[in-house]
Amino acid sequence: MSGHDSKYFSTTKKGEIPELKEELNSQYKDKRKDAVKKVIAAMTVGKDVSSLFTDVVNCMQTENLELKKLVYLYLINYAKSQPDLAILAVNTFVKDSQDPNPLIRALAVRTMGCIRVDKITEYLCDPLQRCLKDDDPYVRKTAAICVAKLYDINAELVEDRGFLDALKDLISDNNPMVVANAVAALAEIQDNSSKPIFEITSHTLSKLLTALNECTEWGQVFILDALSKYKAADALEAENIVERVTPRLQHANCAVVLSAVKMILQQMELITSPDAVRNPYKKMAPPLVTLLSAEPEIQYVALRNINLIVQRRPSILAHEIKVFFCKYNDPIYVKMEKLEIMIKLASDRNIDQVLLEFKEYATEVDVDFVRRAVRAIGRCAIKLERAAERCISVLLELIKIKVNYVVQEAIIVIKDIFRRYPNTYESIIATLCESLDTLDEPEAKASMIWIIGEYAERIDNADELLESFLETFPEEPAQVQLQLLTATVKLFLKKPTEGPQQMIQVVLNNATVETDNPDLRDRAYIYWRLLSTDPEAAKDVVLAEKPVISDDSNLLDSSLLDELLANIATLSSVYHKPPDTFVTRVRTVQRTDEDDYPEAGEPGYSESPSHGIDNGASPPPTSSNAPQAAPRQPVPAAPLPDLLDLMGDGDSSSNAIVSLDQPETLDVPTLPIVLPASTGQGLQISAQLIRKDGQIYYSILFENNSQVPLDGFMIQFNKNTFGLASAGPLQVPQVQPGSSARTLLPMVLFQNVAPGPPNTLLQVAVKNSQQPVWYFNDKISLLVLFTEDGRMERTSFLETWKSLPDSNEVIKDFPGIVINSVEATLDRLAASNMFFIAKRKHANQEVLYLSAKTPQPIPFLIELTTVVGIPGLKCAIKTPSPEMAPLFFEALEILLKNKMLEPVMCSSRVFSPLREESGDEELSVLPRHTKVIVTGNNRTKSVLVGLQGVVKKAVGLGGWHWLVLKNGVEVKLQRNALSVLEHPTGNEVDEDFDFDSSSSTDIGERENDYPTGMEFSKVTKASMIWIIGEYAERIDNADELLESFLETFPEEPAQVQLQLLTATVKLFLKKPTEGPQQMIQVVLNNATVETDNPDLRDRAYIYWRLLSTDPEAAKDVVLAEKPVISDDSNLLDSSLLDELLANIATLSSVYHKPPDTFVTRVRTVQRTDEDDYPEAGEPGYSESPSHGIDNGASPPPTSSNAPQAAPRQPVPAAPLPDLLDLMGDGDSSSNAIVSLDQPETLDVPTLPIVLPASTGQGLQISAQLIRKDGQIYYSILFENNSQVPLDGFMIQFNKNTFGLASAGPLQVPQVQPGSSARTLLPMVLFQNVAPGPPNTLLQVAVKNSQQPVWYFNDKISLLVLFTEDGRMERTSFLETWKSLPDSNEVIKDFPGIVINSVEATLDRLAASNMFFIAKRKHANQEVLYLSAKTPQPIPFLIELTTVVGIPGLKCAIKTPSPEMAPLFFEALEILLKN
């Protein structure tokens, strides 16, 4: 196409297809050519022009090369969907393969190879054989690649027609590019075959080495990779090979250099002569060093490869350590790799230089880099014994600068040095102890504690140092607790004095009774038993001599290192993992005759219902040989490698043609990554739903790439269509750094069903003890739900099919699926519990009938129609739930496409060469001087589409290409926006260009455009994006500015993503042109499908619904006038400020909180003899309250109307001044006198507000914990004061003292604007217990489908926990009271409470499950005794003393858990003041 061809992309009027058809059949050549260009333009932008297939094919017979290329391009795209019509082009292909013009001959063979249709394949053989022996080398090299493509389609045909021998003959060709392509084709064929196809002999070797000097750079890469697999016969031949390959080290292309290095390293294994080894060493160093002057991305790849090389051959770069010194502007990933290599190259000769560098790095600003530098000093000390003292001196100097994180890292590495050189450098311990107070990181604390414990006998105040850590033992992470436990035991064994003896009691009690960590508890019990039974044995175990740690510079196993070195210059050498851990190769296995699927009845027909069922035809009766009973090899329930194509390796395009053959059985399936390590702070989670032995499991793999061990894993599933939820807790052991853990989590169905139309979305939340909650999305495959009892009898199948109405039948075509083997297909379907019923022949089509069933149970009756070997599958299903059909079709398509990953040549290569022979335009980086046409992607301006240009520069990351268009304008476009017209010949002259990613221009730049190359911090970015969106109508290039931010949308923080989403919507509403329209599609897709952030996703869906239903309403919402912000200098409420000013010079004025929010007054009073518990028979003693209960009656039973949980004011997220005034009417002053009379019975108690409407965007939540009929509920009232209906409510409770959590999902109907909804949520105890001292805090998160997550605080009243079986007998009460020590008695006075009626008070207490035991008179005082019990069970023995009618109440309680006393007193005071 010429430079003015963009006109072909302009919108045409109605009747576009008929007009194009007419122009394609025109008698004028120019008109036909223009018509084909329009067709290609329409195809490029996604329009379906397949109906013009015949007319376009008729244009093939032309001498015009440009027109022929365009027609061939059309054919490649549509031959898959029109295989029968594609045959029409065969004659022209055959004719073109004999054309005098070699370009046309090559083009014909290349195109035939790219059309993956079996019928055309047969016609390809003869032209291909001719082209393999063509006189022109361009034709021969194209034909060589075509053989590899043909082998991928039909391996048997290639072998039968002798193409492999012809390829091997091409290795002897006199043209080096032909040789290179032949080697590339043979290598790819060998990768996909289990038989030996390509073996290099000494005769072949000579020819390849000769061709190496003359072929192009990528040809050299292919040849070098092939040669690297050759094993030399002896050292002499190896030396000869090295000598001939060595000149490749001087090549400008880094891929050639690394391939040459790989080849030389492989051959050097056989060379034993020191002189012969030394010479290649000298020649390999300079090119490796040169790679470090390239772009940072190439530097990183080079450094990862050098890392492997120096582990095997450190002497190659032993004298080049200076080139690995970090520059100030190196990216962090380059710096980290350089550090690793410097450690490996450090020696006694250069250690002083290295330490100076490391010391310098330790003063940088990048904290992670500083930490790694400090650790590097320690690793050098461990590696080089003679340099250890110098390393420690540097570490001590760094400690003296008093930078917190430097000091902590230094302590960590000194601990390792002590382990490497025991009893050598202990003199520095005193210096380390000076920094004890600054330690706040778990690893540093654990290291310091280890040092104190290990050298306790040499540290005078070791017990005091350890005791300072013991004060915070319950709050410390597991790593510190374990170390503290061991260190205390060591101290006790080395210094068995009184101080350590008390400490060991405390720490063992904390580590056994007060902890939930099983590792800590088990270790503590081991120590406890050892110390209590045999202290000498304890010494032998705990104080045993430890093995010294070794140098960890070379971490890789020798065999793994060999494999990685054999894969230098591929992704394997960058990941430092073998290829088979991240590349899955799928091979087709041919079925033997013995495996044929048995059929019943006559040939070509088996029992099946058909559409003949409609006319009453009945299939023959079932015979004993019916296919139902046919033995087939099932595929295991474990998922196949590419079930949902979540790894991004498969082709999910619906137009791709895939071949379905016998599936492989994988014992340990590769799980798709659902949470990458980059998102999960080093934690990577791979997961998939599977079915195994009739049970659904969630198979999960946790990989810890962080620096700390991870434990305490928990999982939760959101509501979903099938109500999938975990059947038990997640059982995952502690995952150490660098290791992984796999688990199978049993799942149950229909526990938490989401309303709305069915979908496959599974939202998951995972948490551990060291990290925040991680959210991610997964998919539910309907196939996992199909049960093993889904097979139907033939008659039952027929009856069910007829009984279901025609409206329940749903049909879908799959044009991209080809069935090569009916038997293999039935095996695969049977493995997913889709059971064969019968089959029949209809013309040349196979019609299969199957049945399946979900657990509801919902039957699925399936009819599959296909022609074996021809693309296209039609699926019809009948089911009582036709709304499930899309889910079934999606799962079926994934299953049948699963095995069809087309192997790509050099798929794991880092420097991926352009396959210039590839007609399917692989998206690799294009070399300089490639001629291209702009076809466009969603970022391309429409004015650029159709223009031609030449590539001047390209980078792999993002696939960006800088090109010069024919009109002289320079532009920057991505690879998927370009199509290749002509590849470089190698004879082009390089001009002097200085391309910079920031210097590319766009057509039509205006002088008042804003710059787009600025970099912002996340806060600045969000602000800048807000400004652009708010004033988009006044900024000419607002779309370009926002588009520059969109390129990195997935990597941006949530703050920037939310602002970018809103700004793009504003831009679209203000400028509804084509550019913003494309942008809004991209950003809405990213913000809904590609994200795990619920706030971002919710906001995007709101915008999407607004824009798609009512754009004017969208304008009113998004572009509404915003209220101006006010001065926020004085944030405090006036009354709160008065109270704080009254408390100046106290903690209250520091915290900016009233004193009663953080001070609890509890007094312990010694009991006098007169206060002893009364014995029966004493004056004034009775065992019952006076109002009739004295006569022996029991207290009235708890009624549902009794105020079980007296209304109280919970603590909101921001503290309220009136903490105890729950209804908002009372006075919470502790000195106020309130009168207590008969309690009122409230039918519908008023609930305290926990989330006001002003905070919740119109949503107001009132809530309170109550007890009803022996069950705890969370009573919640939702009031909708917003403008939209609210639904999809969910709730979650944070860890709390009593482990309160919801017993089921929150059931709330849709709440319309202006209305409310009340619900009772059942609660369970001890599900998620928070460590630390007991408190009443209940942290709650509530979400709905229209708003973000709302967080608020509530209070847990201890009275709600008191159980109905808390009444004690008098004798039991007496015995328990006496058995508890006096230290367990806690007393508190309530001066503001007055008791006017003992009977009313006892009624109120009984309603809260505090049961009357007895009462007595003491002077003029009434003394009441009551009992209560919590579910643990913990008994509470209560004594209340008061004078009726006089202010003042004294409460004494005795309980085995006196730390619960403040919670009891708080709840009692609220109850009695209510």
CSV table of N, CA, C and O in Angstrom, one decimal, residues 233-313:
chain,number,residue,atom,x,y,z
A,233,ALA,N,34.6,-35.4,19.8
A,233,ALA,CA,35.1,-36.7,20.0
A,233,ALA,C,36.3,-36.7,21.0
A,233,ALA,O,36.4,-37.7,21.8
A,234,ASP,N,37.1,-35.7,20.9
A,234,ASP,CA,38.2,-35.6,21.8
A,234,ASP,C,38.6,-34.2,22.0
A,234,ASP,O,38.0,-33.2,21.5
A,235,ALA,N,39.7,-33.9,22.8
A,235,ALA,CA,40.1,-32.6,23.2
A,235,ALA,C,40.5,-31.8,22.0
A,235,ALA,O,40.3,-30.6,21.8
A,236,LEU,N,41.2,-32.5,21.0
A,236,LEU,CA,41.7,-31.8,19.8
A,236,LEU,C,40.5,-31.3,19.0
A,236,LEU,O,40.6,-30.1,18.5
A,237,GLU,N,39.5,-32.1,18.8
A,237,GLU,CA,38.4,-31.6,18.0
A,237,GLU,C,37.7,-30.4,18.8
A,237,GLU,O,37.2,-29.5,18.2
A,238,ALA,N,37.6,-30.5,20.1
A,238,ALA,CA,37.0,-29.5,20.9
A,238,ALA,C,37.7,-28.2,20.7
A,238,ALA,O,37.2,-27.1,20.6
A,239,GLU,N,39.1,-28.3,20.7
A,239,GLU,CA,39.9,-27.1,20.6
A,239,GLU,C,39.7,-26.4,19.2
A,239,GLU,O,39.6,-25.2,19.0
A,240,ASN,N,39.6,-27.3,18.2
A,240,ASN,CA,39.3,-26.8,16.8
A,240,ASN,C,38.0,-26.1,16.7
A,240,ASN,O,37.9,-25.0,16.1
A,241,ILE,N,37.0,-26.7,17.3
A,241,ILE,CA,35.6,-26.0,17.3
A,241,ILE,C,35.7,-24.7,18.0
A,241,ILE,O,35.2,-23.7,17.5
A,242,VAL,N,36.3,-24.6,19.2
A,242,VAL,CA,36.4,-23.4,19.9
A,242,VAL,C,37.1,-22.3,19.1
A,242,VAL,O,36.7,-21.1,19.0
A,243,GLU,N,38.2,-22.7,18.4
A,243,GLU,CA,39.0,-21.8,17.6
A,243,GLU,C,38.1,-21.2,16.5
A,243,GLU,O,38.2,-20.0,16.2
A,244,ARG,N,37.3,-22.0,15.9
A,244,ARG,CA,36.5,-21.5,14.8
A,244,ARG,C,35.2,-20.7,15.2
A,244,ARG,O,34.7,-19.9,14.4
A,245,VAL,N,34.8,-21.0,16.4
A,245,VAL,CA,33.6,-20.2,16.9
A,245,VAL,C,34.1,-18.9,17.6
A,245,VAL,O,33.3,-17.9,17.6
A,246,THR,N,35.3,-18.8,18.1
A,246,THR,CA,35.7,-17.7,18.8
A,246,THR,C,35.5,-16.3,18.1
A,246,THR,O,35.1,-15.3,18.8
A,247,PRO,N,35.7,-16.2,16.8
A,247,PRO,CA,35.4,-14.9,16.1
A,247,PRO,C,34.0,-14.4,16.3
A,247,PRO,O,33.8,-13.2,16.2
A,248,ARG,N,33.0,-15.3,16.6
A,248,ARG,CA,31.7,-14.9,16.8
A,248,ARG,C,31.5,-14.0,18.1
A,248,ARG,O,30.5,-13.3,18.2
A,249,LEU,N,32.5,-14.1,19.0
A,249,LEU,CA,32.5,-13.3,20.2
A,249,LEU,C,32.5,-11.8,19.9
A,249,LEU,O,32.2,-11.0,20.8
A,250,GLN,N,33.1,-11.5,18.7
A,250,GLN,CA,33.2,-10.1,18.4
A,250,GLN,C,32.0,-9.5,17.7
A,250,GLN,O,31.9,-8.3,17.3
A,251,HIS,N,30.9,-10.3,17.6
A,251,HIS,CA,29.7,-9.9,16.9
A,251,HIS,C,29.0,-8.8,17.6
A,251,HIS,O,29.0,-8.7,18.9
A,252,ALA,N,28.3,-7.9,16.9
A,252,ALA,CA,27.6,-6.8,17.5
A,252,ALA,C,26.3,-7.2,18.2
A,252,ALA,O,25.8,-6.5,19.0
A,253,ASN,N,25.7,-8.4,17.7
A,253,ASN,CA,24.5,-8.8,18.3
A,253,ASN,C,24.7,-9.6,19.5
A,253,ASN,O,25.4,-10.6,19.5
A,254,CYS,N,24.1,-9.2,20.6
A,254,CYS,CA,24.3,-9.9,21.9
A,254,CYS,C,23.9,-11.4,21.9
A,254,CYS,O,24.4,-12.2,22.6
A,255,ALA,N,22.8,-11.7,21.1
A,255,ALA,CA,22.4,-13.1,21.1
A,255,ALA,C,23.4,-14.0,20.5
A,255,ALA,O,23.7,-15.1,20.9
A,256,VAL,N,24.1,-13.5,19.4
A,256,VAL,CA,25.2,-14.2,18.8
A,256,VAL,C,26.3,-14.4,19.8
A,256,VAL,O,26.9,-15.5,20.0
A,257,VAL,N,26.7,-13.4,20.6
A,257,VAL,CA,27.8,-13.4,21.6
A,257,VAL,C,27.5,-14.5,22.6
A,257,VAL,O,28.3,-15.4,22.9
A,258,LEU,N,26.2,-14.5,23.2
A,258,LEU,CA,25.9,-15.4,24.2
A,258,LEU,C,25.8,-16.8,23.7
A,258,LEU,O,26.2,-17.8,24.4
A,259,SER,N,25.3,-17.0,22.5
A,259,SER,CA,25.3,-18.3,21.9
A,259,SER,C,26.7,-18.9,21.7
A,259,SER,O,26.9,-20.1,21.9
A,260,ALA,N,27.6,-18.0,21.3
A,260,ALA,CA,29.0,-18.4,21.1
A,260,ALA,C,29.6,-18.8,22.4
A,260,ALA,O,30.4,-19.8,22.5
A,261,VAL,N,29.3,-18.0,23.5
A,261,VAL,CA,29.8,-18.3,24.8
A,261,VAL,C,29.3,-19.7,25.3
A,261,VAL,O,30.1,-20.5,25.8
A,262,LYS,N,28.1,-19.9,25.1
A,262,LYS,CA,27.5,-21.2,25.4
A,262,LYS,C,28.2,-22.3,24.7
A,262,LYS,O,28.6,-23.4,25.3
A,263,MET,N,28.4,-22.2,23.4
A,263,MET,CA,29.1,-23.2,22.6
A,263,MET,C,30.5,-23.5,23.1
A,263,MET,O,30.9,-24.6,23.3
A,264,ILE,N,31.2,-22.4,23.4
A,264,ILE,CA,32.6,-22.5,23.9
A,264,ILE,C,32.7,-23.2,25.2
A,264,ILE,O,33.5,-24.1,25.5
A,265,LEU,N,31.8,-22.8,26.1
A,265,LEU,CA,31.8,-23.4,27.5
A,265,LEU,C,31.5,-24.9,27.4
A,265,LEU,O,32.1,-25.7,28.2
A,266,GLN,N,30.6,-25.3,26.5
A,266,GLN,CA,30.3,-26.7,26.4
A,266,GLN,C,31.5,-27.5,25.9
A,266,GLN,O,31.8,-28.6,26.4
A,267,GLN,N,32.2,-26.9,25.0
A,267,GLN,CA,33.4,-27.7,24.4
A,267,GLN,C,34.6,-27.7,25.4
A,267,GLN,O,35.4,-28.6,25.4
A,268,MET,N,34.7,-26.6,26.2
A,268,MET,CA,35.8,-26.5,27.1
A,268,MET,C,35.8,-27.6,28.2
A,268,MET,O,36.8,-27.8,28.9
A,269,GLU,N,34.6,-28.3,28.4
A,269,GLU,CA,34.6,-29.4,29.3
A,269,GLU,C,35.5,-30.5,28.9
A,269,GLU,O,36.0,-31.3,29.8
A,270,LEU,N,35.8,-30.6,27.6
A,270,LEU,CA,36.7,-31.7,27.2
A,270,LEU,C,38.2,-31.3,27.1
A,270,LEU,O,39.1,-32.1,26.9
A,271,ILE,N,38.4,-30.0,27.2
A,271,ILE,CA,39.8,-29.5,27.0
A,271,ILE,C,40.5,-29.5,28.3
A,271,ILE,O,40.1,-29.0,29.3
A,272,THR,N,41.7,-30.2,28.4
A,272,THR,CA,42.4,-30.4,29.6
A,272,THR,C,43.7,-29.5,29.7
A,272,THR,O,44.2,-29.3,30.7
A,273,SER,N,44.2,-29.1,28.5
A,273,SER,CA,45.4,-28.4,28.5
A,273,SER,C,45.2,-27.0,29.1
A,273,SER,O,44.4,-26.2,28.6
A,274,PRO,N,46.0,-26.6,30.1
A,274,PRO,CA,45.9,-25.2,30.7
A,274,PRO,C,46.0,-24.1,29.7
A,274,PRO,O,45.3,-23.1,29.7
A,275,ASP,N,47.0,-24.3,28.8
A,275,ASP,CA,47.2,-23.2,27.8
A,275,ASP,C,46.0,-23.1,26.8
A,275,ASP,O,45.6,-22.0,26.5
A,276,ALA,N,45.5,-24.3,26.5
A,276,ALA,CA,44.3,-24.2,25.5
A,276,ALA,C,43.1,-23.6,26.2
A,276,ALA,O,42.2,-23.1,25.5
A,277,VAL,N,43.0,-23.7,27.5
A,277,VAL,CA,41.9,-23.2,28.3
A,277,VAL,C,42.1,-21.7,28.5
A,277,VAL,O,41.1,-20.9,28.4
A,278,ARG,N,43.3,-21.3,28.7
A,278,ARG,CA,43.6,-19.9,29.1
A,278,ARG,C,43.3,-18.9,27.9
A,278,ARG,O,42.8,-17.8,28.1
A,279,ASN,N,43.6,-19.4,26.7
A,279,ASN,CA,43.4,-18.5,25.5
A,279,ASN,C,41.9,-18.1,25.3
A,279,ASN,O,41.5,-16.9,25.2
A,280,PRO,N,41.0,-19.1,25.3
A,280,PRO,CA,39.5,-18.7,25.2
A,280,PRO,C,39.1,-17.8,26.4
A,280,PRO,O,38.2,-17.0,26.2
A,281,TYR,N,39.6,-18.1,27.6
A,281,TYR,CA,39.2,-17.2,28.7
A,281,TYR,C,39.5,-15.8,28.4
A,281,TYR,O,38.7,-14.9,28.6
A,282,LYS,N,40.7,-15.5,27.9
A,282,LYS,CA,41.1,-14.1,27.6
A,282,LYS,C,40.1,-13.5,26.5
A,282,LYS,O,39.8,-12.3,26.6
A,283,LYS,N,39.7,-14.4,25.6
A,283,LYS,CA,38.9,-13.8,24.5
A,283,LYS,C,37.4,-13.7,24.9
A,283,LYS,O,36.6,-12.9,24.3
A,284,MET,N,37.0,-14.5,25.9
A,284,MET,CA,35.6,-14.4,26.3
A,284,MET,C,35.3,-13.2,27.2
A,284,MET,O,34.1,-12.7,27.2
A,285,ALA,N,36.3,-12.7,27.9
A,285,ALA,CA,36.0,-11.7,28.9
A,285,ALA,C,35.6,-10.4,28.2
A,285,ALA,O,34.6,-9.8,28.6
A,286,PRO,N,36.3,-9.8,27.2
A,286,PRO,CA,36.0,-8.5,26.6
A,286,PRO,C,34.5,-8.5,26.1
A,286,PRO,O,33.8,-7.5,26.4
A,287,PRO,N,34.0,-9.5,25.3
A,287,PRO,CA,32.7,-9.3,24.8
A,287,PRO,C,31.6,-9.4,26.0
A,287,PRO,O,30.6,-8.7,25.9
A,288,LEU,N,31.9,-10.2,27.0
A,288,LEU,CA,31.0,-10.2,28.1
A,288,LEU,C,30.9,-8.8,28.8
A,288,LEU,O,29.9,-8.3,29.3
A,289,VAL,N,32.1,-8.2,28.9
A,289,VAL,CA,32.2,-6.9,29.6
A,289,VAL,C,31.5,-5.9,28.7
A,289,VAL,O,30.8,-5.0,29.2
A,290,THR,N,31.6,-6.0,27.4
A,290,THR,CA,31.0,-5.1,26.4
A,290,THR,C,29.5,-5.1,26.6
A,290,THR,O,28.8,-4.1,26.4
A,291,LEU,N,28.9,-6.3,26.9
A,291,LEU,CA,27.4,-6.4,27.0
A,291,LEU,C,26.9,-5.4,28.1
A,291,LEU,O,25.8,-5.0,28.1
A,292,LEU,N,27.8,-5.1,29.1
A,292,LEU,CA,27.4,-4.3,30.2
A,292,LEU,C,27.3,-2.8,29.9
A,292,LEU,O,27.1,-2.0,30.8
A,293,SER,N,27.7,-2.4,28.7
A,293,SER,CA,27.5,-1.0,28.3
A,293,SER,C,26.3,-0.8,27.5
A,293,SER,O,26.0,0.3,26.9
A,294,ALA,N,25.4,-1.9,27.3
A,294,ALA,CA,24.2,-1.8,26.6
A,294,ALA,C,23.1,-1.2,27.4
A,294,ALA,O,23.3,-0.7,28.6
A,295,GLU,N,21.8,-1.2,26.9
A,295,GLU,CA,20.7,-0.7,27.7
A,295,GLU,C,20.5,-1.6,29.0
A,295,GLU,O,20.9,-2.7,29.0
A,296,PRO,N,19.9,-1.0,30.0
A,296,PRO,CA,19.7,-1.7,31.3
A,296,PRO,C,19.1,-3.1,31.1
A,296,PRO,O,19.5,-4.1,31.8
A,297,GLU,N,18.1,-3.2,30.2
A,297,GLU,CA,17.4,-4.5,30.1
A,297,GLU,C,18.4,-5.6,29.6
A,297,GLU,O,18.4,-6.7,30.0
A,298,ILE,N,19.2,-5.2,28.6
A,298,ILE,CA,20.2,-6.2,28.0
A,298,ILE,C,21.3,-6.4,29.1
A,298,ILE,O,21.8,-7.6,29.3
A,299,GLN,N,21.6,-5.4,29.8
A,299,GLN,CA,22.6,-5.6,30.9
A,299,GLN,C,22.1,-6.6,31.9
A,299,GLN,O,22.8,-7.5,32.3
A,300,TYR,N,20.8,-6.5,32.3
A,300,TYR,CA,20.3,-7.5,33.2
A,300,TYR,C,20.3,-8.9,32.7
A,300,TYR,O,20.8,-9.8,33.4
A,301,VAL,N,19.9,-9.1,31.5
A,301,VAL,CA,20.0,-10.4,30.9
A,301,VAL,C,21.5,-10.9,30.8
A,301,VAL,O,21.7,-12.1,31.2
A,302,ALA,N,22.4,-10.0,30.5
A,302,ALA,CA,23.8,-10.4,30.4
A,302,ALA,C,24.3,-10.8,31.8
A,302,ALA,O,25.0,-11.8,32.0
A,303,LEU,N,23.9,-10.0,32.8
A,303,LEU,CA,24.4,-10.3,34.2
A,303,LEU,C,23.8,-11.6,34.7
A,303,LEU,O,24.5,-12.3,35.4
A,304,ARG,N,22.6,-11.9,34.4
A,304,ARG,CA,22.0,-13.2,34.8
A,304,ARG,C,22.8,-14.4,34.2
A,304,ARG,O,23.0,-15.4,34.8
A,305,ASN,N,23.2,-14.2,32.9
A,305,ASN,CA,24.0,-15.2,32.3
A,305,ASN,C,25.4,-15.3,32.9
A,305,ASN,O,26.0,-16.4,33.1
A,306,ILE,N,26.0,-14.1,33.1
A,306,ILE,CA,27.4,-14.0,33.7
A,306,ILE,C,27.4,-14.7,35.1
A,306,ILE,O,28.3,-15.4,35.5
A,307,ASN,N,26.3,-14.5,35.8
A,307,ASN,CA,26.2,-15.1,37.1
A,307,ASN,C,26.4,-16.6,37.1
A,307,ASN,O,27.0,-17.2,37.9
A,308,LEU,N,25.8,-17.2,36.1
A,308,LEU,CA,26.0,-18.7,35.9
A,308,LEU,C,27.4,-19.0,35.4
A,308,LEU,O,28.0,-20.0,35.9
A,309,ILE,N,27.9,-18.2,34.5
A,309,ILE,CA,29.3,-18.5,34.0
A,309,ILE,C,30.3,-18.4,35.1
A,309,ILE,O,31.2,-19.3,35.2
A,310,VAL,N,30.2,-17.4,36.0
A,310,VAL,CA,31.3,-17.3,37.0
A,310,VAL,C,31.2,-18.3,38.1
A,310,VAL,O,32.1,-18.6,38.8
A,311,GLN,N,30.0,-18.9,38.2
A,311,GLN,CA,29.9,-20.1,39.1
A,311,GLN,C,30.7,-21.3,38.7
A,311,GLN,O,31.2,-22.0,39.4
A,312,ARG,N,30.7,-21.4,37.3
A,312,ARG,CA,31.5,-22.6,36.8
A,312,ARG,C,32.9,-22.2,36.4
A,312,ARG,O,33.8,-22.9,36.7
A,313,ARG,N,33.1,-21.0,35.9
A,313,ARG,CA,34.4,-20.6,35.4
A,313,ARG,C,34.7,-19.1,35.9
A,313,ARG,O,34.7,-18.2,35.2
